[in-house]
């Protein structure tokens, strides 16, 4: 199922797609050289928005759930990518410890865990599940909707190594974004690889840092293609001291929202875009679509009612929001069966392995779709064609290739972001 993109607004993005396709060899060489200098995150998912006049990432997740939403046809590609990722890190690996979210009985999320186990099992690894839930004292079976079951086991820490009873892994894969902090059991491990690294979790990571890195990547890439980086880059600002519970920090929010809306209006005027600009205010750390608000007028952030303040005040794990990113809103003009849709692209190592459309029947083109009621439609390759300017009209993979390019730009930005966090976390040598 290929989504419908409103044709009245496809001009500039068609031009961008055409430029991307014409530059395919140069783009792939550029990525190849970048990955010689930087290490891609172990796995990544990127939320994109296609406005017709702009295609840009709006969120990058380094602990992606949702692998169960990819088509089964993409499974061999995922397995190959997983093999490549493991070979680079621990070529002799035979055991992989997968640590999922702590307190979840969400059947959709658990199906994601099962799919991850399947991918790494087929990549040649013995995979078992360890839980951070300290109330689980013995192997516990959790039933899945498809009639199968997962077994989660208590973690066993022995000096500088982490494993399970009679299971000593070379690699520990986190599918837990550490929103609640870094558990002590994961710290100071020796001769074991923890992926992604602990400082990639939301305890340390910030969205504004990611999009600062992305801005630099977008400029470099835009120079390669000879285009305006704004076409692939959402502008943003940050407010570092807000308290939605008592309303403090609203002046900072209003000032920054007003300035950003002004920048967007100028860009819209430059490109002749007849749209009302908006910004998205969201927590600077965290995921699951929590703590997000659409702002169409800067004055809207003043005098929020109690319900709105409560919605913005806390995110996953009940953590209080004290810092927000104010991001240029990119409307989505893609729809499936009259429901608003946005693409999400999945990568393992540096390879795009699939994706899906997040679809919402009750949300608008300028609203967050990562909300209760969202449905997922796998990215489908309906026509047996490859990205080619001379290919069949409306060849679906043309757009999918563009999605993959922009998603990989966000992945590269995440790599730069992790490098900067590693540098900041490195102990400082003191010389006498």
Tab-separated table of N, CA and C in Angstrom, residues 275-362:
chain	number	residue	atom	x	y	z
A	275	UNK	N	0.960	28.236	3.457
A	275	UNK	CA	0.634	27.417	4.629
A	275	UNK	C	0.786	28.247	5.885
A	276	UNK	N	0.047	27.886	6.925
A	276	UNK	CA	0.218	28.549	8.221
A	276	UNK	C	1.296	27.796	8.988
A	277	UNK	N	2.422	28.446	9.293
A	277	UNK	CA	3.500	27.742	10.002
A	277	UNK	C	3.100	27.371	11.430
A	278	UNK	N	3.749	26.352	11.958
A	278	UNK	CA	3.517	25.945	13.346
A	278	UNK	C	4.823	25.362	13.881
A	279	UNK	N	4.911	25.256	15.190
A	279	UNK	CA	6.069	24.626	15.817
A	279	UNK	C	5.577	23.521	16.745
A	280	UNK	N	6.472	22.585	17.017
A	280	UNK	CA	6.186	21.500	17.949
A	280	UNK	C	7.052	21.694	19.188
A	281	UNK	N	6.416	21.733	20.343
A	281	UNK	CA	7.146	21.814	21.615
A	281	UNK	C	7.158	20.420	22.217
A	282	UNK	N	8.353	19.899	22.516
A	282	UNK	CA	8.414	18.563	23.113
A	282	UNK	C	9.597	18.459	24.062
A	283	UNK	N	9.503	17.509	24.964
A	283	UNK	CA	10.566	17.293	25.940
A	283	UNK	C	11.884	17.071	25.231
A	284	UNK	N	12.966	17.640	25.777
A	284	UNK	CA	14.283	17.539	25.163
A	284	UNK	C	14.870	16.137	25.317
A	285	UNK	N	14.276	15.348	26.195
A	285	UNK	CA	14.702	13.963	26.378
A	285	UNK	C	13.465	13.100	26.521
A	286	UNK	N	13.519	11.910	25.932
A	286	UNK	CA	12.396	10.994	26.098
A	286	UNK	C	11.728	10.631	24.794
A	287	UNK	N	10.860	9.641	24.895
A	287	UNK	CA	10.245	9.079	23.702
A	287	UNK	C	8.813	8.666	24.001
A	288	UNK	N	8.267	7.781	23.189
A	288	UNK	CA	6.900	7.275	23.305
A	288	UNK	C	5.849	8.332	22.976
A	289	UNK	N	6.271	9.424	22.316
A	289	UNK	CA	5.296	10.435	21.911
A	289	UNK	C	4.694	11.204	23.071
A	290	UNK	N	5.368	11.208	24.226
A	290	UNK	CA	4.841	11.916	25.404
A	290	UNK	C	5.442	13.315	25.486
A	291	UNK	N	4.686	14.239	26.115
A	291	UNK	CA	5.183	15.595	26.319
A	291	UNK	C	5.359	16.357	25.025
A	292	UNK	N	4.332	16.319	24.152
A	292	UNK	CA	4.407	16.980	22.850
A	292	UNK	C	3.188	17.882	22.647
A	293	UNK	N	3.408	19.062	22.083
A	293	UNK	CA	2.329	20.024	21.882
A	293	UNK	C	2.548	20.785	20.579
A	294	UNK	N	1.481	20.951	19.793
A	294	UNK	CA	1.529	21.760	18.573
A	294	UNK	C	1.182	23.196	18.909
A	295	UNK	N	2.018	24.152	18.451
A	295	UNK	CA	1.787	25.571	18.727
A	295	UNK	C	1.708	26.324	17.397
A	296	UNK	N	0.554	26.917	17.125
A	296	UNK	CA	0.342	27.665	15.881
A	296	UNK	C	0.508	29.166	16.092
A	297	UNK	N	0.371	29.607	17.356
A	297	UNK	CA	0.530	31.012	17.723
A	297	UNK	C	1.335	31.050	19.012
A	298	UNK	N	2.380	31.874	19.057
A	298	UNK	CA	3.277	31.900	20.215
A	298	UNK	C	2.525	32.162	21.516
A	299	UNK	N	1.434	32.905	21.439
A	299	UNK	CA	0.667	33.218	22.644
A	299	UNK	C	-0.002	31.984	23.236
A	300	UNK	N	-0.092	30.900	22.440
A	300	UNK	CA	-0.759	29.686	22.913
A	300	UNK	C	-0.044	29.045	24.102
A	301	UNK	N	1.257	29.343	24.260
A	301	UNK	CA	2.001	28.696	25.347
A	301	UNK	C	1.806	29.424	26.670
A	302	UNK	N	1.176	30.586	26.624
A	302	UNK	CA	0.877	31.333	27.851
A	302	UNK	C	-0.506	30.914	28.343
A	303	UNK	N	-0.595	30.648	29.635
A	303	UNK	CA	-1.892	30.333	30.217
A	303	UNK	C	-2.447	28.984	29.815
A	304	UNK	N	-1.578	27.972	29.721
A	304	UNK	CA	-2.064	26.622	29.432
A	304	UNK	C	-2.987	26.164	30.553
A	305	UNK	N	-4.052	25.450	30.195
A	305	UNK	CA	-4.937	24.950	31.241
A	305	UNK	C	-4.298	23.758	31.953
A	306	UNK	N	-4.928	23.302	33.022
A	306	UNK	CA	-4.331	22.258	33.863
A	306	UNK	C	-4.088	20.961	33.069
A	307	UNK	N	-5.039	20.613	32.221
A	307	UNK	CA	-4.900	19.388	31.438
A	307	UNK	C	-3.693	19.462	30.509
A	308	UNK	N	-3.529	20.629	29.864
A	308	UNK	CA	-2.390	20.806	28.954
A	308	UNK	C	-1.060	20.785	29.717
A	309	UNK	N	-1.036	21.438	30.887
A	309	UNK	CA	0.190	21.459	31.687
A	309	UNK	C	0.558	20.063	32.177
A	310	UNK	N	-0.447	19.320	32.632
A	310	UNK	CA	-0.200	17.958	33.112
A	310	UNK	C	0.339	17.071	31.995
A	311	UNK	N	-0.188	17.263	30.789
A	311	UNK	CA	0.254	16.465	29.636
A	311	UNK	C	1.723	16.731	29.308
A	312	UNK	N	2.150	17.981	29.487
A	312	UNK	CA	3.519	18.362	29.143
A	312	UNK	C	4.499	18.174	30.304
A	313	UNK	N	4.007	18.058	31.529
A	313	UNK	CA	4.867	18.122	32.715
A	313	UNK	C	5.759	16.903	32.895
A	314	UNK	N	5.270	15.722	32.502
A	314	UNK	CA	6.048	14.498	32.715
A	314	UNK	C	6.061	13.657	31.446
A	315	UNK	N	7.093	12.825	31.333
A	315	UNK	CA	7.206	11.909	30.199
A	315	UNK	C	7.347	10.493	30.739
A	316	UNK	N	7.862	9.602	29.923
A	316	UNK	CA	8.025	8.197	30.285
A	316	UNK	C	8.734	8.051	31.625
A	317	UNK	N	8.319	7.051	32.392
A	317	UNK	CA	8.863	6.762	33.725
A	317	UNK	C	8.520	7.868	34.717
A	318	UNK	N	7.561	8.768	34.367
A	318	UNK	CA	7.142	9.829	35.268
A	318	UNK	C	8.170	10.913	35.482
A	319	UNK	N	9.141	11.019	34.582
A	319	UNK	CA	10.194	12.018	34.751
A	319	UNK	C	9.681	13.418	34.436
A	320	UNK	N	10.058	14.379	35.264
A	320	UNK	CA	9.603	15.753	35.104
A	320	UNK	C	10.337	16.439	33.950
A	321	UNK	N	9.588	17.170	33.143
A	321	UNK	CA	10.161	17.888	32.005
A	321	UNK	C	10.676	19.247	32.478
A	322	UNK	N	11.971	19.495	32.292
A	322	UNK	CA	12.553	20.785	32.687
A	322	UNK	C	13.187	21.504	31.498
A	323	UNK	N	13.322	20.797	30.376
A	323	UNK	CA	13.935	21.378	29.188
A	323	UNK	C	13.174	20.888	27.964
A	324	UNK	N	12.930	21.788	27.011
A	324	UNK	CA	12.181	21.405	25.814
A	324	UNK	C	12.901	21.861	24.546
A	325	UNK	N	12.617	21.169	23.463
A	325	UNK	CA	13.030	21.596	22.136
A	325	UNK	C	11.796	22.169	21.453
A	326	UNK	N	11.965	23.322	20.833
A	326	UNK	CA	10.891	23.935	20.030
A	326	UNK	C	11.316	23.730	18.587
A	327	UNK	N	10.604	22.855	17.901
A	327	UNK	CA	11.030	22.406	16.574
A	327	UNK	C	10.072	22.897	15.491
A	328	UNK	N	10.647	23.314	14.366
A	328	UNK	CA	9.818	23.683	13.214
A	328	UNK	C	8.859	22.543	12.891
A	329	UNK	N	7.577	22.859	12.809
A	329	UNK	CA	6.592	21.844	12.460
A	329	UNK	C	6.633	21.551	10.967
A	330	UNK	N	6.764	20.278	10.638
A	330	UNK	CA	6.722	19.857	9.231
A	330	UNK	C	5.401	19.122	9.028
A	331	UNK	N	4.453	19.730	8.302
A	331	UNK	CA	3.176	19.049	8.096
A	331	UNK	C	3.371	17.795	7.257
A	332	UNK	N	2.527	16.795	7.456
A	332	UNK	CA	2.597	15.607	6.629
A	332	UNK	C	1.451	15.623	5.629
A	333	UNK	N	1.794	15.508	4.363
A	333	UNK	CA	0.771	15.482	3.318
A	333	UNK	C	0.649	14.092	2.713
A	334	UNK	N	1.016	13.084	3.503
A	334	UNK	CA	0.803	11.712	3.066
A	334	UNK	C	-0.393	11.149	3.812
A	335	UNK	N	-1.162	10.336	3.124
A	335	UNK	CA	-2.329	9.736	3.759
A	335	UNK	C	-2.572	8.349	3.195
A	336	UNK	N	-3.145	7.495	4.026
A	336	UNK	CA	-3.548	6.151	3.625
A	336	UNK	C	-5.017	6.001	3.988
A	337	UNK	N	-5.839	5.748	2.981
A	337	UNK	CA	-7.298	5.628	3.194
A	337	UNK	C	-7.835	6.826	3.976
A	338	UNK	N	-7.419	8.022	3.565
A	338	UNK	CA	-7.873	9.281	4.158
A	338	UNK	C	-7.394	9.502	5.585
A	339	UNK	N	-6.488	8.647	6.078
A	339	UNK	CA	-5.906	8.852	7.408
A	339	UNK	C	-4.495	9.419	7.235
A	340	UNK	N	-4.143	10.395	8.077
A	340	UNK	CA	-2.820	11.027	8.006
A	340	UNK	C	-1.734	9.983	8.299
A	341	UNK	N	-0.618	10.055	7.535
A	341	UNK	CA	0.447	9.063	7.685
A	341	UNK	C	1.816	9.724	7.659
A	342	UNK	N	2.791	9.082	8.312
A	342	UNK	CA	4.186	9.525	8.257
A	342	UNK	C	5.089	8.294	8.223
A	343	UNK	N	6.178	8.347	7.450
A	343	UNK	CA	7.068	7.189	7.369
A	343	UNK	C	8.048	7.120	8.532
A	344	UNK	N	8.348	5.897	8.943
A	344	UNK	CA	9.379	5.626	9.945
A	344	UNK	C	10.336	4.617	9.323
A	345	UNK	N	11.623	4.960	9.284
A	345	UNK	CA	12.632	4.131	8.618
A	345	UNK	C	13.513	3.455	9.664
A	346	UNK	N	13.768	2.160	9.461
A	346	UNK	CA	14.573	1.368	10.399
A	346	UNK	C	15.919	0.991	9.784
A	347	UNK	N	16.963	1.078	10.598
A	347	UNK	CA	18.309	0.734	10.164
A	347	UNK	C	19.000	-0.133	11.200
A	348	UNK	N	19.778	-1.095	10.726
A	348	UNK	CA	20.707	-1.847	11.570
A	348	UNK	C	22.085	-1.596	10.983
A	349	UNK	N	23.027	-1.202	11.846
A	349	UNK	CA	24.318	-0.744	11.368
A	349	UNK	C	24.055	0.394	10.373
A	350	UNK	N	24.689	0.402	9.204
A	350	UNK	CA	24.488	1.503	8.254
A	350	UNK	C	23.485	1.156	7.165
A	351	UNK	N	22.742	0.058	7.362
A	351	UNK	CA	21.842	-0.435	6.320
A	351	UNK	C	20.383	-0.151	6.637
A	352	UNK	N	19.655	0.371	5.655
A	352	UNK	CA	18.198	0.509	5.796
A	352	UNK	C	17.601	-0.877	5.662
A	353	UNK	N	16.830	-1.322	6.660
A	353	UNK	CA	16.275	-2.682	6.635
A	353	UNK	C	14.755	-2.698	6.487
A	354	UNK	N	14.136	-1.535	6.408
A	354	UNK	CA	12.685	-1.495	6.234
A	354	UNK	C	12.072	-0.304	6.937
A	355	UNK	N	10.789	-0.374	7.140
A	355	UNK	CA	10.097	0.712	7.812
A	355	UNK	C	8.599	0.518	7.728
A	356	UNK	N	7.881	1.513	8.213
A	356	UNK	CA	6.421	1.446	8.148
A	356	UNK	C	5.862	2.858	8.144
A	357	UNK	N	4.576	2.950	7.853
A	357	UNK	CA	3.870	4.223	7.992
A	357	UNK	C	3.122	4.215	9.313
A	358	UNK	N	3.322	5.264	10.102
A	358	UNK	CA	2.494	5.477	11.280
A	358	UNK	C	1.257	6.222	10.799
A	359	UNK	N	0.094	5.667	11.051
A	359	UNK	CA	-1.156	6.196	10.510
A	359	UNK	C	-2.099	6.519	11.664
A	360	UNK	N	-2.767	7.674	11.583
A	360	UNK	CA	-3.709	8.064	12.647
A	360	UNK	C	-4.967	8.662	12.025
A	361	UNK	N	-6.105	8.124	12.408
A	361	UNK	CA	-7.367	8.558	11.795
A	361	UNK	C	-7.942	9.817	12.423
A	362	UNK	N	-7.499	10.181	13.625
A	362	UNK	CA	-8.102	11.327	14.305
A	362	UNK	C	-7.138	12.499	14.472
